[in-house]
mmCIF file of C-alpha atoms in Angstrom:
data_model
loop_
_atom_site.group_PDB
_atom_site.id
_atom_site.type_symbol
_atom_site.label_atom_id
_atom_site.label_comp_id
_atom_site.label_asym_id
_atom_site.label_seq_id
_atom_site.Cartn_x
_atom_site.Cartn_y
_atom_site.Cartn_z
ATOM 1 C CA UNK A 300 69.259 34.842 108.519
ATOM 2 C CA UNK A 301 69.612 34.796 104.872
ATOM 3 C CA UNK A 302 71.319 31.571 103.371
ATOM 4 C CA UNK A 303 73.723 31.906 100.646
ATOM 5 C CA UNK A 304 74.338 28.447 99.109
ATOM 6 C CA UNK A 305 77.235 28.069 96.148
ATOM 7 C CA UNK A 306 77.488 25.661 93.652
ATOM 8 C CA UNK A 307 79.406 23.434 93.246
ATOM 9 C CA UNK A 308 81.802 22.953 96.234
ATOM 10 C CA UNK A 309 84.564 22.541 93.946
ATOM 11 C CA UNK A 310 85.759 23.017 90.538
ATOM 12 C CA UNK A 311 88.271 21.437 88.062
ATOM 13 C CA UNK A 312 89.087 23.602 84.282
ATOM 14 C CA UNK A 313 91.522 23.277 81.672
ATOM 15 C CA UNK A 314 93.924 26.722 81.850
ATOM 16 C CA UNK A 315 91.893 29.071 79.271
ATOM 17 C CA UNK A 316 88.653 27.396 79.881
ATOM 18 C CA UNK A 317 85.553 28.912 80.967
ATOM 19 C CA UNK A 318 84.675 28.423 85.061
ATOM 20 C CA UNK A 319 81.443 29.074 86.677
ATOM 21 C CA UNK A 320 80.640 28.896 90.170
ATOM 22 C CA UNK A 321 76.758 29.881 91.481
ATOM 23 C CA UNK A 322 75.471 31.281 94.061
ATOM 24 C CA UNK A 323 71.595 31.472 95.063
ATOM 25 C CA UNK A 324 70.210 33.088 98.024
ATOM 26 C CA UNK A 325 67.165 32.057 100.100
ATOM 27 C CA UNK A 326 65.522 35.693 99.518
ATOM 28 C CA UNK A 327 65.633 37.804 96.731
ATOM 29 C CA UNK A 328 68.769 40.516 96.976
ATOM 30 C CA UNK A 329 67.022 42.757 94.927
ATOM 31 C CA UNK A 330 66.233 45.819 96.389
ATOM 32 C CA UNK A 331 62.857 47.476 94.364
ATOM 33 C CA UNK A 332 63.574 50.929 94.974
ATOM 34 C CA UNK A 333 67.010 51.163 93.433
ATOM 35 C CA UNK A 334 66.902 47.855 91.206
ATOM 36 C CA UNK A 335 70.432 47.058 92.593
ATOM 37 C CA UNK A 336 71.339 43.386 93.945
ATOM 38 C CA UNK A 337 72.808 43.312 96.957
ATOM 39 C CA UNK A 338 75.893 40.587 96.013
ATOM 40 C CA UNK A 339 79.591 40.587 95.988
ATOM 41 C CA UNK A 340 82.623 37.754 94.948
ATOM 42 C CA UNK A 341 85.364 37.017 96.987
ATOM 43 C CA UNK A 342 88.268 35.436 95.927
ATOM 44 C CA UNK A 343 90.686 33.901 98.323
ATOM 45 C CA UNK A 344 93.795 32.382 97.519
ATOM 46 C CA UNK A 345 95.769 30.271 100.239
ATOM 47 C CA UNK A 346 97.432 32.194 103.356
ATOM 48 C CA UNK A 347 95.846 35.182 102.142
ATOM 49 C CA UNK A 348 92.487 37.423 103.195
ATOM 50 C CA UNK A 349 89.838 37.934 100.574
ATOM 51 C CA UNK A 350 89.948 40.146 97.785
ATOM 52 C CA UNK A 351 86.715 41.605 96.394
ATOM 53 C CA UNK A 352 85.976 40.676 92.854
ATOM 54 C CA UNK A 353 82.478 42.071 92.052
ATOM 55 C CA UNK A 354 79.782 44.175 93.905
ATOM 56 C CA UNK A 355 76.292 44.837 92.863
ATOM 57 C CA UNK A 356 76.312 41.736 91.474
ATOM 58 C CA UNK A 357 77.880 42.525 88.104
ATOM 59 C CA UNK A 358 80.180 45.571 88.970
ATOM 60 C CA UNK A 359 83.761 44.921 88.835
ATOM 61 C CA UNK A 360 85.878 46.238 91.509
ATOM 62 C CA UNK A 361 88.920 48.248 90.133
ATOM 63 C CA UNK A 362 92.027 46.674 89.080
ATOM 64 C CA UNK A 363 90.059 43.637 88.339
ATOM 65 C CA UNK A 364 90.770 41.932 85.449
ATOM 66 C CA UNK A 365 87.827 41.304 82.943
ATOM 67 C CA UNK A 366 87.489 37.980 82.060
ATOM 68 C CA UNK A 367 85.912 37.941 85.938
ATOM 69 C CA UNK A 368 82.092 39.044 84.991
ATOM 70 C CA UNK A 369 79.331 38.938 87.689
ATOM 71 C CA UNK A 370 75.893 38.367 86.488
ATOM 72 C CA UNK A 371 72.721 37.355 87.577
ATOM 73 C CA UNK A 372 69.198 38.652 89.736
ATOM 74 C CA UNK A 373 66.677 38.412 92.684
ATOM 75 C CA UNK A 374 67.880 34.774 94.034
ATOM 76 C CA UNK A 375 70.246 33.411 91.483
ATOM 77 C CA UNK A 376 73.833 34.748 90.595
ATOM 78 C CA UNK A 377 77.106 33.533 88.825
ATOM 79 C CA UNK A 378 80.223 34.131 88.700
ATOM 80 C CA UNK A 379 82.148 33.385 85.597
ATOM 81 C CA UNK A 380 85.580 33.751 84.522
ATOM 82 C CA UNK A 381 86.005 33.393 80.894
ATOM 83 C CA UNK A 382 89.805 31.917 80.251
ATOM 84 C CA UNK A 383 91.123 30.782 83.121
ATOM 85 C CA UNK A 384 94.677 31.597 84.233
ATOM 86 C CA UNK A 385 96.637 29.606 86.589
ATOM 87 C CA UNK A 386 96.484 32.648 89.345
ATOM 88 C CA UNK A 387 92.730 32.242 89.487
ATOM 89 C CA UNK A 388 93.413 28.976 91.858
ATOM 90 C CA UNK A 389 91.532 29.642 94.885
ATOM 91 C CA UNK A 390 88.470 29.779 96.827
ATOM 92 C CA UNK A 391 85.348 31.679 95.854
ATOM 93 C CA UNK A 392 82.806 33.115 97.915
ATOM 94 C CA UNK A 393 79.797 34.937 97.978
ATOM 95 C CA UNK A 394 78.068 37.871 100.054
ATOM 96 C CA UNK A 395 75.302 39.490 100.107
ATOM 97 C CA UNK A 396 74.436 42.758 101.802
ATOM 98 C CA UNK A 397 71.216 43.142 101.877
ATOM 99 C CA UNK A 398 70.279 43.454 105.686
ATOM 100 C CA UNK A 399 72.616 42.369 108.224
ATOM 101 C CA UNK A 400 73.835 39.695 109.338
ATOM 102 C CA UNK A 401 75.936 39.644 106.341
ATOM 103 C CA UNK A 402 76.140 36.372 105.572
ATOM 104 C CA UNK A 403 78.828 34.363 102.981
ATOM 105 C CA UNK A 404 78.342 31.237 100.838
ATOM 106 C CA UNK A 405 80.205 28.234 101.781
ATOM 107 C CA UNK A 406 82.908 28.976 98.986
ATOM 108 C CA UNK A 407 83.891 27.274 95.959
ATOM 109 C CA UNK A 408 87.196 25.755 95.082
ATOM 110 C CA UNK A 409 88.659 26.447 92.015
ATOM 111 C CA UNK A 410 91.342 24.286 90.312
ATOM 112 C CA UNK A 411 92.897 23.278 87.594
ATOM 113 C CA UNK A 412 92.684 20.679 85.130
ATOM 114 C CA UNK B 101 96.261 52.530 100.178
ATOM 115 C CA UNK B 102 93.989 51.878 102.790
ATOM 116 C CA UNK B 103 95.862 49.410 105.076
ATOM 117 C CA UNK B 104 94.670 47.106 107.815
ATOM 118 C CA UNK B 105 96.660 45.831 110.707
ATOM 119 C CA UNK B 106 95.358 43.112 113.325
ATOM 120 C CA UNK B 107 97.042 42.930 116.679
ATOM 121 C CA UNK B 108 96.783 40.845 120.143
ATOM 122 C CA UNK B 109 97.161 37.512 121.629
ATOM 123 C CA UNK B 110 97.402 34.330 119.042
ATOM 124 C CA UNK B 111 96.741 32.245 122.201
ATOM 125 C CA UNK B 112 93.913 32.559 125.238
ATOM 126 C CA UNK B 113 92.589 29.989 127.476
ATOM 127 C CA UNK B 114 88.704 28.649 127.499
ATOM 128 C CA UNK B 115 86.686 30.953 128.963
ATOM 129 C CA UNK B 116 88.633 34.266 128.838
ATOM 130 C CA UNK B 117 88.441 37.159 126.890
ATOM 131 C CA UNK B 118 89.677 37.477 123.536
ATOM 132 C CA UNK B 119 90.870 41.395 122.523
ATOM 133 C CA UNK B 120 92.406 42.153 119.383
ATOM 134 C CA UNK B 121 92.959 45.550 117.887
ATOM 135 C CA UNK B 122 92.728 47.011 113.938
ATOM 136 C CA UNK B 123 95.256 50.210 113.036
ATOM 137 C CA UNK B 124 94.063 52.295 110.055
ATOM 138 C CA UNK B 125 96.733 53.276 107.752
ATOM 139 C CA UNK B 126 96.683 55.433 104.840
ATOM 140 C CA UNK B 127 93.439 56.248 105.022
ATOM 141 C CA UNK B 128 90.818 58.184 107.778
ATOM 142 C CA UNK B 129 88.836 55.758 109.784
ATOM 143 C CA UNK B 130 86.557 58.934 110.157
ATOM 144 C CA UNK B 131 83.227 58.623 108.061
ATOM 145 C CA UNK B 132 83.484 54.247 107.965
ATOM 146 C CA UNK B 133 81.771 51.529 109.021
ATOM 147 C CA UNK B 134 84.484 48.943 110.207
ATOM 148 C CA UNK B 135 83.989 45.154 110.363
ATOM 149 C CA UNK B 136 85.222 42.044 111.936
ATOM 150 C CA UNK B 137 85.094 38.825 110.302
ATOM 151 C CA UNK B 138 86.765 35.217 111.063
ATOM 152 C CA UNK B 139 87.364 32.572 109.517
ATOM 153 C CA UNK B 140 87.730 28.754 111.229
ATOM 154 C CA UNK B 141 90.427 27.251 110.023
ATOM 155 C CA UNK B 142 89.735 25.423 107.017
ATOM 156 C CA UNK B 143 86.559 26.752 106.329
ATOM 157 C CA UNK B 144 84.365 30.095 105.524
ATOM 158 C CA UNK B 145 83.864 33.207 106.523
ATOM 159 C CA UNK B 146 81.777 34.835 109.055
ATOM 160 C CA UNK B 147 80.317 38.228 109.686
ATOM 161 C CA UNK B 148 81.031 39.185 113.492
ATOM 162 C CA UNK B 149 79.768 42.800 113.138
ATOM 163 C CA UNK B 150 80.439 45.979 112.247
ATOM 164 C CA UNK B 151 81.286 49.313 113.866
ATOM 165 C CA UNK B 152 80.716 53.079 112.899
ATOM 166 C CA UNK B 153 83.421 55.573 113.492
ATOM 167 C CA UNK B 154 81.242 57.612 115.608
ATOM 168 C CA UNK B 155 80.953 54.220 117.881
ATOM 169 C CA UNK B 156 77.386 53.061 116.712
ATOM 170 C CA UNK B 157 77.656 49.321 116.462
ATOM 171 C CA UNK B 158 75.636 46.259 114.551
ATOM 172 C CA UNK B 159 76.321 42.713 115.878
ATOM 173 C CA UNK B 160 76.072 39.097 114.521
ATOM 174 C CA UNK B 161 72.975 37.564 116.564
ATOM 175 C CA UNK B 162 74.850 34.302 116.194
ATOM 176 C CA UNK B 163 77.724 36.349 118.685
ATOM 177 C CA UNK B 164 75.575 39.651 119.959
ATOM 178 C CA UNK B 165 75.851 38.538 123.507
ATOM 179 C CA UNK B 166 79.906 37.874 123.701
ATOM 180 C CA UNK B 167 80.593 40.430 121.378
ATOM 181 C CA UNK B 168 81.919 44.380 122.202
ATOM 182 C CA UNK B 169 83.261 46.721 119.421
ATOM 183 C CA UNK B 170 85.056 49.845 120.474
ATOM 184 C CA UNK B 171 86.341 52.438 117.865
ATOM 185 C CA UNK B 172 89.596 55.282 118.992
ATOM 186 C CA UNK B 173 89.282 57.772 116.025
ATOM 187 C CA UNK B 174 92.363 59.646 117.564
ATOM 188 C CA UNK B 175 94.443 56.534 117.055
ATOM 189 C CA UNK B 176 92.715 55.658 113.790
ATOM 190 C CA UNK B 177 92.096 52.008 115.874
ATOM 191 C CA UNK B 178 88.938 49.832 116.566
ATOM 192 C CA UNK B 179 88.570 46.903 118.545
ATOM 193 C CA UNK B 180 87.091 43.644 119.378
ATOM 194 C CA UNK B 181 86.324 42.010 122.408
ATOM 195 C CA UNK B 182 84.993 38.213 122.211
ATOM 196 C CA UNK B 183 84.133 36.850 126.209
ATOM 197 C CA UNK B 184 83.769 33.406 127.259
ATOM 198 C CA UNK B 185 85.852 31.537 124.793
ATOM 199 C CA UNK B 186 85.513 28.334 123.515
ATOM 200 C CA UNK B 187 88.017 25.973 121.473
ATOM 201 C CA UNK B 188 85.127 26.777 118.519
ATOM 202 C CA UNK B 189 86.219 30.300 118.717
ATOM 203 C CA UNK B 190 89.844 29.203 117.352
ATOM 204 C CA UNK B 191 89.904 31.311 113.812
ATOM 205 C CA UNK B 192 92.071 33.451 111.730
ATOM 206 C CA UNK B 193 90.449 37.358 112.857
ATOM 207 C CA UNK B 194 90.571 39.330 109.714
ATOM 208 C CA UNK B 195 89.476 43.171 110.024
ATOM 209 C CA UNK B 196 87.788 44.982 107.356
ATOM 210 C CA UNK B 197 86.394 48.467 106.097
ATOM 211 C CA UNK B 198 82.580 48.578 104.563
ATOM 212 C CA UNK B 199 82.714 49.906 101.218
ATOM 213 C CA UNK B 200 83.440 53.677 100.973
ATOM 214 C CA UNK B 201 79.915 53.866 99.968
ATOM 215 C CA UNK B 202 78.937 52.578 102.988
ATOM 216 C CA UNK B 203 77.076 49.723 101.837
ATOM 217 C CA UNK B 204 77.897 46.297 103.294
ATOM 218 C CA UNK B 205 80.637 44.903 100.983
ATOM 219 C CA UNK B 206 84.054 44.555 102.136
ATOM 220 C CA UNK B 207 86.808 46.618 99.998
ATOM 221 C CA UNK B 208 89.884 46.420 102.255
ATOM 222 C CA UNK B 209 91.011 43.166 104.479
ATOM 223 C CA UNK B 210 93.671 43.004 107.038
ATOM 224 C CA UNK B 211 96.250 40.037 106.456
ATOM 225 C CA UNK B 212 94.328 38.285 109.437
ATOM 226 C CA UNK B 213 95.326 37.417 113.076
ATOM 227 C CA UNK B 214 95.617 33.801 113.792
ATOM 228 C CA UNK B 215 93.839 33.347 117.438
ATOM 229 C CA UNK B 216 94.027 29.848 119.182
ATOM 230 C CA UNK B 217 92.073 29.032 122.295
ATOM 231 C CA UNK B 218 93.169 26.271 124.433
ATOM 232 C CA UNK B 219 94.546 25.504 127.777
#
C-alpha cells in the first residue's frame, strides 16, 4: 500500500502565525496523463468527523477559508495556513487517492502557542 | 445538504458480527460511490472500502476477508458488515460519500458511530 507519512506529529504557533504541516508519500501522486495530484487535507477538530480542506493538492474545497493553501507535487506536499486563528486547533491529516486502498497520514496536531 | 446518518449496535461481543447502517439525506445516493472509514480511538483514520450505488464494491485488503458492503437505493441506505470481531475492531464508524466527481476524496462525513467490542 502506499504510505503517507506527515510531519511533524505535532505543532505549537502563536495565534496569527504561519503553520505548516507536511505530508510525503512513498510514490509519486501524480498522475501523467492529467498532471493532477492525487492529495486531500483533513481537518478534524475534537468529537467531530473530518472536514475536507483541500483536494488536488492545492484546490480549496468551498466555504473554505483562504489562509488554508495546499501546495506541493509528485511525493512531497504541504499544507499551510497563513495566520492562524484559534478555531484552526485540531488534527490534520492527509489522503491520497491515487489507487485504492486509500490510505491517510498519521495526522498532525495543531496547537497553540 | 448532503447528510449522513450512522446507525446500529455501540456494543458486540468478540467474535460476532458487527452491522451498522448509513441513511442518505438531502441528497440521491444514486450515481455515488459510498465509503466506510473508522477511526480507533485516539488515533487515525482508516479506509474500510467503498461501495457503488449500483452495488459494485472495492475493499481494504487489510479487511477484504471480514468485510461485506450492501447498498438499498430505494431507502437511500448502505451498509456494513464486519465478521469475527476483535477488541482491535473497537472504533468510532464514520460513513462517507466519494467526491461528486467520483474520485476518491471524501466530501461529506457522518457524525460517526461509536462501536465497542467486548464481552
Amino acid at each position: 500500500d502506499l504510505v503517507m507519512t506527515q510531519s511533524p506529529d505535532s505543532l505549537a504557533v502563536s495565534l496569527g502565525e504561519r503553520a505548516t504541516i507536511y505530508c510525503k508519500s512513498s510514490q509519486s501522486l501524480l498522475f501523467s496523463s492529467n498532471n493532477k495530484n492525487y492529495l486531500a487535507w483533513y481537518q478534524q477538530k475534537p468529537g467531530q468527523p473530518p472536514k475536507l480542506l483541500i483536494y488536488w493538492a492545492s484546490t480549496r474545497e468551498s466555504g473554505v477559508p483562504d489562509r488554508f493553501t495546499g501546495s506541493g507535487s509528485g511525493t512531497d506536499f504541504t499544507l499551510t495556513i497563513s495566520s492562524l486563528q484559534a478555531e484552526d486547533v485540531a488534527v490534520y491529516y492527509c489522503q491520497h487517492y491515487f489507487t485504492a486502498p486509500y490510505t491517510f497520514g498519521q495526522g498532525t496536531k495543531l496547537e497553540i502557542k | 445538504q448532503v447528510q449522513l446518518q450512522e446507525s446500529g449496535p455501540g456494543l458486540v461481543k468478540p467474535s460476532e458480527t458487527l452491522s451498522l447502517t448509513c441513511t442518505v439525506s438531502g441528497g440521491s445516493i444514486s450515481g455515488f460511490y459510498w465509503s466506510w472509514i473508522w477511526q480507533p480511538p485516539g488515533k487515525g483514520l482508516e479506509w474500510i472500502g467503498y461501495i457503488y450505488y449500483n452495488g459494485n464494491t472495492n475493499y481494504n485488503p487489510s479487511l477484504k476477508s471480514r468485510v461485506t458492503m450492501s447498498v438499498d437505493t430505494s431507502n437511500s441506505q448502505f451498509s456494513l458488515r464486519l465478521t469475527s470481531v476483535t477488541p482491535a475492531d473497537t472504533a468510532v464508524y464514520y460513513c462517507v460519500r466519494l467526491s461528486g466527481s467520483g474520485q476518491g476524496y471524501f466530501d461529506y462525513w457522518g457524525q460517526g458511530i461509536l462501536v465497542a467490542v467486548s464481552s
